[in-house]
CSV table of C-alpha atoms in Angstrom, one decimal:
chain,number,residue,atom,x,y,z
A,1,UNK,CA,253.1,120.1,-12.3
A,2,UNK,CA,251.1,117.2,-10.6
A,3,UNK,CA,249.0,119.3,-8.8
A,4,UNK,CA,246.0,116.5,-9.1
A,5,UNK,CA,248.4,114.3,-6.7
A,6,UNK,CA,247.5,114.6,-2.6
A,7,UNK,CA,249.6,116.9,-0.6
A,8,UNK,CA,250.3,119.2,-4.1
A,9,UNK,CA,248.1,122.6,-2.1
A,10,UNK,CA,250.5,122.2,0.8
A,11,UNK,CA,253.4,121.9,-1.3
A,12,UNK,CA,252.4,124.9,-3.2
A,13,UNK,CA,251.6,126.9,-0.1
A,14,UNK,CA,255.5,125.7,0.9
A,15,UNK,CA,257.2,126.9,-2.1
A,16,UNK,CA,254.9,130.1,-1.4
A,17,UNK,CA,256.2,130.3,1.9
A,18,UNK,CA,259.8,129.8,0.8
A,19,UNK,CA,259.3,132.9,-2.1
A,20,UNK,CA,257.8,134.5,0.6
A,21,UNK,CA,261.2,134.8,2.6
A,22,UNK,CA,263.4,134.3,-0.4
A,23,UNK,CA,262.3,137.2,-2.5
A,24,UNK,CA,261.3,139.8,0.5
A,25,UNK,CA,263.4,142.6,-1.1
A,26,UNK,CA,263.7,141.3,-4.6
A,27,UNK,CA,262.1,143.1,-8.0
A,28,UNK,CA,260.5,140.4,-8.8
A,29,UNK,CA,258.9,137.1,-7.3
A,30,UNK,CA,257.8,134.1,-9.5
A,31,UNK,CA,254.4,132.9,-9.4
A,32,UNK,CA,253.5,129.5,-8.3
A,33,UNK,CA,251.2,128.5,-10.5
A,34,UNK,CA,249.7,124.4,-10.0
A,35,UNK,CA,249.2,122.3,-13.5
A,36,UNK,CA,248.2,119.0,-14.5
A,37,UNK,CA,250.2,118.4,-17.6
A,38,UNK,CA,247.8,115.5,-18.6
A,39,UNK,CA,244.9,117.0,-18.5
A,40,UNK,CA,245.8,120.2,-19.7
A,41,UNK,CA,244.9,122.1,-16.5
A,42,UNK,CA,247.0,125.5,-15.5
A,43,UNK,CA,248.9,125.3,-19.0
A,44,UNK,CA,247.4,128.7,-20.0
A,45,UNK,CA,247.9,130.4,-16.6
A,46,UNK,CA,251.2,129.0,-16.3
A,47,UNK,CA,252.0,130.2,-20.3
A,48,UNK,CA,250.6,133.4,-18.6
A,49,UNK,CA,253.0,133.5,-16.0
A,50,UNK,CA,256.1,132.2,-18.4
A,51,UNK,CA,254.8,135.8,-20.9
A,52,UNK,CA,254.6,137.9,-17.9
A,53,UNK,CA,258.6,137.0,-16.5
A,54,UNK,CA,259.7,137.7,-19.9
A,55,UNK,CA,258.3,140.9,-20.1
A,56,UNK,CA,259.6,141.5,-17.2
A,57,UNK,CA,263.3,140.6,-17.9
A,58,UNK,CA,262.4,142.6,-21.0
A,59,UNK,CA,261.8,146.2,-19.6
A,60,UNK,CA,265.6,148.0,-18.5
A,61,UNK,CA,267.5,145.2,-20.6
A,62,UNK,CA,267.2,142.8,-17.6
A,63,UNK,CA,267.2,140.0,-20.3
A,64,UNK,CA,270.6,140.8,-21.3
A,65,UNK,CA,272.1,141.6,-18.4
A,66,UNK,CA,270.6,138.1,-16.8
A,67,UNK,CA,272.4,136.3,-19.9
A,68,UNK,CA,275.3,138.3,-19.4
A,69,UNK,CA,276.2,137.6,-16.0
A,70,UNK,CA,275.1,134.0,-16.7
A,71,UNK,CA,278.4,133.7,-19.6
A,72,UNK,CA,280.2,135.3,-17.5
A,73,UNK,CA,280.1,133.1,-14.7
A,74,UNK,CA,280.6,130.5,-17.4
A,75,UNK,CA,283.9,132.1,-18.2
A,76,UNK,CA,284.7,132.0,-15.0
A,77,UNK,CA,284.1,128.5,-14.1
A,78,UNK,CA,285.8,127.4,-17.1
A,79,UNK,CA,289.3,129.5,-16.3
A,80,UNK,CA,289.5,128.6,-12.8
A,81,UNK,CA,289.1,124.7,-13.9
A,82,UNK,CA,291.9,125.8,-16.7
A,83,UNK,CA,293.6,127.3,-14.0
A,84,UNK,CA,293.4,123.9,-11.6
A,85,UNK,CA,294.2,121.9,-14.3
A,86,UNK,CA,297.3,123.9,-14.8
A,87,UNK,CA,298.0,124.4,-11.3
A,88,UNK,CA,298.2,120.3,-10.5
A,89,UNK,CA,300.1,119.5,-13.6
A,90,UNK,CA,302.6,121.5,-12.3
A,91,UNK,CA,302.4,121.1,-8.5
A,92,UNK,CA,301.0,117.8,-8.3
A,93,UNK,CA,304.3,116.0,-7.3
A,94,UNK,CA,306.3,118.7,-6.0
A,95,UNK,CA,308.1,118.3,-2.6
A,96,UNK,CA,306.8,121.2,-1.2
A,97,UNK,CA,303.2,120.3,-1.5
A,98,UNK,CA,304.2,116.7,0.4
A,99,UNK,CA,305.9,118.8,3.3
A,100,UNK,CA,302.5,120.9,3.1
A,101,UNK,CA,299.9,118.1,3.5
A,102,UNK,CA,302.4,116.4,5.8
A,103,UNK,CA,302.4,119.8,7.9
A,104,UNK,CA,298.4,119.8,7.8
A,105,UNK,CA,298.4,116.5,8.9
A,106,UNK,CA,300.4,116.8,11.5
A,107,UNK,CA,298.6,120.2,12.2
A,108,UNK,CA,302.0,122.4,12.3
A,109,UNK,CA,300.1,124.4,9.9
A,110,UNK,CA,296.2,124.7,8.6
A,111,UNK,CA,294.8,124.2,5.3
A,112,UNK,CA,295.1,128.2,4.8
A,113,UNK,CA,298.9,128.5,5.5
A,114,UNK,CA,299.1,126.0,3.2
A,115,UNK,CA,297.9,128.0,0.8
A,116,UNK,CA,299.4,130.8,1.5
A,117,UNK,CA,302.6,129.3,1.1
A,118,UNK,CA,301.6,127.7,-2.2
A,119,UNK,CA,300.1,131.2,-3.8
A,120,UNK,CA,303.3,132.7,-2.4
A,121,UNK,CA,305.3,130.3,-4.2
A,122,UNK,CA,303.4,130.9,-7.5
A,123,UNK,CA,303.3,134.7,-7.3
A,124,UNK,CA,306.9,134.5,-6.2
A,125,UNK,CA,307.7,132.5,-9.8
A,126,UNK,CA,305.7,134.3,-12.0
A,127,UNK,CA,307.9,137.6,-10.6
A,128,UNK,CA,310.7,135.6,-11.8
A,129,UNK,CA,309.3,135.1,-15.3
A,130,UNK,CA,308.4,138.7,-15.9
């Protein structure tokens, strides 16, 4: 939108640029398509463009599959914050995590054999449970 505003063909001819390396190998490449909202200019091209994507994502069930993969990143962001949540109400004030950051700190250890030892200690108790 805004393409009536100065610099808008350069900024366009960016994005171009920008789809140009982004979407090299890619099935499909969106279309840059300049409007002017206010004036009504571009609306049907861009409507165009909006009918054409869709019919894209339409043929081989690539709608589904997009929506799909979108809930189930969804799902996963919302069990790992679950899982954090869970994680520092149990291991927020626990000894062990002091000694840890005190070890980082102090750089007797690094941030990963820190968590190592942590993920150690939590497979190593959920053995115990089972």
């Amino acid at each position: 939108n805004k393409a009536d505003l100065p610099y808008a063909d350069i900024t366009c001819m960016e994005i171009e640029k920008l789809l140009d390396l982004t979407c090299k190998n890619a099935s499909w490449r969106p279309l840059v398509v300049p409007t002017v909202a206010t004036r009504g200019e571009g609306l049907r091209e861009l409507w165009e463009a909006a009918d054409e994507h869709l019919e894209y994502l339409s043929k081989e069930n690539r709608l589904a599959q997009h929506r799909k993969e979108r809930i189930r990143g969804e799902i996963e962001d919302l069990v790992l914050s679950r899982l954090k949540d869970d994680f520092w109400s149990r291991w927020y004030n626990d000894t062990e995590v002091f000694e840890l950051v005190d070890k980082v700190y102090s750089r007797k250890i690094d941030l990963y054999g820190a968590r190592d030892r942590i993920v150690e200690r939590i497979r190593e108790e959920m053995q115990r449970l089972s």
